[in-house]
PDB file of C-alpha atoms and ligand atoms in Angstrom:
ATOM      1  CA  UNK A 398     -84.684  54.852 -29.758  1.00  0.00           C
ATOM      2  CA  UNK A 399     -83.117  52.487 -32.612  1.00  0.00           C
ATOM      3  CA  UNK A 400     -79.781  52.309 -33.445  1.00  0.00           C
ATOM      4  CA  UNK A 401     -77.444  50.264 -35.157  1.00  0.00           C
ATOM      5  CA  UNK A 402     -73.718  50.217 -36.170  1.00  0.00           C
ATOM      6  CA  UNK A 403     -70.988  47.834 -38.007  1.00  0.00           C
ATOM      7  CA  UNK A 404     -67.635  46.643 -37.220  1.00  0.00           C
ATOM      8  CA  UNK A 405     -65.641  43.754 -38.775  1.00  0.00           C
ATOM      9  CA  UNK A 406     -65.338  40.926 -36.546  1.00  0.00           C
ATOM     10  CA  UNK A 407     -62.920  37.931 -37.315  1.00  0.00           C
ATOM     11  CA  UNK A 408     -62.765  39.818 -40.694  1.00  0.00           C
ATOM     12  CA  UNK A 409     -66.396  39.939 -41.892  1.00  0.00           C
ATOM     13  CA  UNK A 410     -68.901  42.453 -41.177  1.00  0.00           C
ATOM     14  CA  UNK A 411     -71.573  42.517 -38.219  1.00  0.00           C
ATOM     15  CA  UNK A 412     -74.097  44.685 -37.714  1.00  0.00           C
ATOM     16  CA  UNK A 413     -75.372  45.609 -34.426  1.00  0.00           C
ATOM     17  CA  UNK A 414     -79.298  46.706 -34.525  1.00  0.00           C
ATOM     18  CA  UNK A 415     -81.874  46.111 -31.969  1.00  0.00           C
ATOM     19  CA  UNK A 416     -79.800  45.290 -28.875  1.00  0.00           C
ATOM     20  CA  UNK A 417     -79.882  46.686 -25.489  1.00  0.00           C
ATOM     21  CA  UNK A 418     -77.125  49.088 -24.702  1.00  0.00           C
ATOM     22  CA  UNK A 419     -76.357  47.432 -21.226  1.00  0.00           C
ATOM     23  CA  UNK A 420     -75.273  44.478 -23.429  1.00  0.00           C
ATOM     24  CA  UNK A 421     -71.585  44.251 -23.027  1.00  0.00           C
ATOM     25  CA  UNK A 422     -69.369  43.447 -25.885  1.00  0.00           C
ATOM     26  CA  UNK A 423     -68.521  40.233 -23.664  1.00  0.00           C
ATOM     27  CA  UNK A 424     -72.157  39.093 -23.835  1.00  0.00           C
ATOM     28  CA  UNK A 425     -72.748  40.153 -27.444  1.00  0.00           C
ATOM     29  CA  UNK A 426     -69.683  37.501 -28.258  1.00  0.00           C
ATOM     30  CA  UNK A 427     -70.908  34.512 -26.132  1.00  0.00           C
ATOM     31  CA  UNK A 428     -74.245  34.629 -27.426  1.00  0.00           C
ATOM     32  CA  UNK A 429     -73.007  34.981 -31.115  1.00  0.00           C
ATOM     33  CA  UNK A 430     -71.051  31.881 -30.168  1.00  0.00           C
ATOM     34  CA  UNK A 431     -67.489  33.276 -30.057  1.00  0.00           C
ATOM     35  CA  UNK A 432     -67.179  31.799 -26.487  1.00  0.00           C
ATOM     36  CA  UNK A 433     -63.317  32.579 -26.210  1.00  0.00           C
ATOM     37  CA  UNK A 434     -63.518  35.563 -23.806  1.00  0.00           C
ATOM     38  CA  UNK A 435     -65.022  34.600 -20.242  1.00  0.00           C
ATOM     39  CA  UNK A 436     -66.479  36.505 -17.718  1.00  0.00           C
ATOM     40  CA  UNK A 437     -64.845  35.949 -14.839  1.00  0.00           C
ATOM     41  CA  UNK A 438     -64.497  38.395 -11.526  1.00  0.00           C
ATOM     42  CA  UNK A 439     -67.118  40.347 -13.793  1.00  0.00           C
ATOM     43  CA  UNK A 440     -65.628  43.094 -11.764  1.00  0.00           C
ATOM     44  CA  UNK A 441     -62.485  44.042 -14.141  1.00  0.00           C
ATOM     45  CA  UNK A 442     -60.037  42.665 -11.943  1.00  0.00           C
ATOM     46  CA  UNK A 443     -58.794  39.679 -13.708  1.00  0.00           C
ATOM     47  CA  UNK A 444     -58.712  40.323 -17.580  1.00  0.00           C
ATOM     48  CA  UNK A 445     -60.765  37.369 -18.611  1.00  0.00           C
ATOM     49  CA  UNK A 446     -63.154  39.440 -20.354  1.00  0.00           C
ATOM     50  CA  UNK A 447     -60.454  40.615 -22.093  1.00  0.00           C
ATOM     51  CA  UNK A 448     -61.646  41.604 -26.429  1.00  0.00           C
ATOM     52  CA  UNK A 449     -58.274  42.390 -28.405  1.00  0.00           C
ATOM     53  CA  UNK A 450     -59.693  45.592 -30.622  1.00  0.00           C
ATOM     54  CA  UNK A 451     -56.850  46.322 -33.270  1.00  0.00           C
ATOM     55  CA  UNK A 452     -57.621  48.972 -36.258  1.00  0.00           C
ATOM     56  CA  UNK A 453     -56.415  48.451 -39.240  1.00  0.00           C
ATOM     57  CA  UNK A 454     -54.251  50.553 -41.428  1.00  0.00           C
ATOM     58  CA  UNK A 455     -55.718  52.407 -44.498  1.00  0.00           C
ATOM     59  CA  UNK A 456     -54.357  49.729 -46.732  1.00  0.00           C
ATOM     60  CA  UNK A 457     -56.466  47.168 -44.522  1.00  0.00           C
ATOM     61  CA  UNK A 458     -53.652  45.538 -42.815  1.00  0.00           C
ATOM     62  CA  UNK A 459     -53.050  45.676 -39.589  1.00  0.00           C
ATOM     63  CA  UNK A 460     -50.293  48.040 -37.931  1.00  0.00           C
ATOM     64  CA  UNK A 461     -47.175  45.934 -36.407  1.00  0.00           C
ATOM     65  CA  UNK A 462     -47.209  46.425 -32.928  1.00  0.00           C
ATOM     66  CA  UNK A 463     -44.713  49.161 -31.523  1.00  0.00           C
TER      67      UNK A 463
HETATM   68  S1  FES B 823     -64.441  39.230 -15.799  1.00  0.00           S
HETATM   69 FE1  FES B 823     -63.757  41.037 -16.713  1.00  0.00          FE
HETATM   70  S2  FES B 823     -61.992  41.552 -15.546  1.00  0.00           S
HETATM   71 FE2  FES B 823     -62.766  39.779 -14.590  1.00  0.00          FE
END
């Protein structure tokens, strides 16, 4: 079954289509050449996988942090 989404990355737009859902976010980065997140333990014990996911406000900017 096909599916696609969106999400702003880095402030632009980036749809998702035709990708295996066992990709991991981490992988989808690297091979779209954003190559700052690492994969390290790959077990989620030491964070270098780490993606910071902030939502914006409904004016578009983002919330301060509490
Ligand atoms: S690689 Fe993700 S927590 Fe270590």
């Amino acid at each position: 079954m096909a599916s696609a989404f969106e999400f702003t990355l880095n402030g632009r737009i980036v749809r998702v289509a035709d990708v295996s859902p066992n990709t991991t976010l981490l992988d989808f980065l690297r091979n779209s050449g954003l190559t700052g997140s690492k994969e390290g333990c790959a077990e989620g014990d030491c964070g270098a996988c780490s993606v910071a996911i902030i939502e914006r406000g409904a004016d578009g900017n983002q919330p301060i942090a509490p």
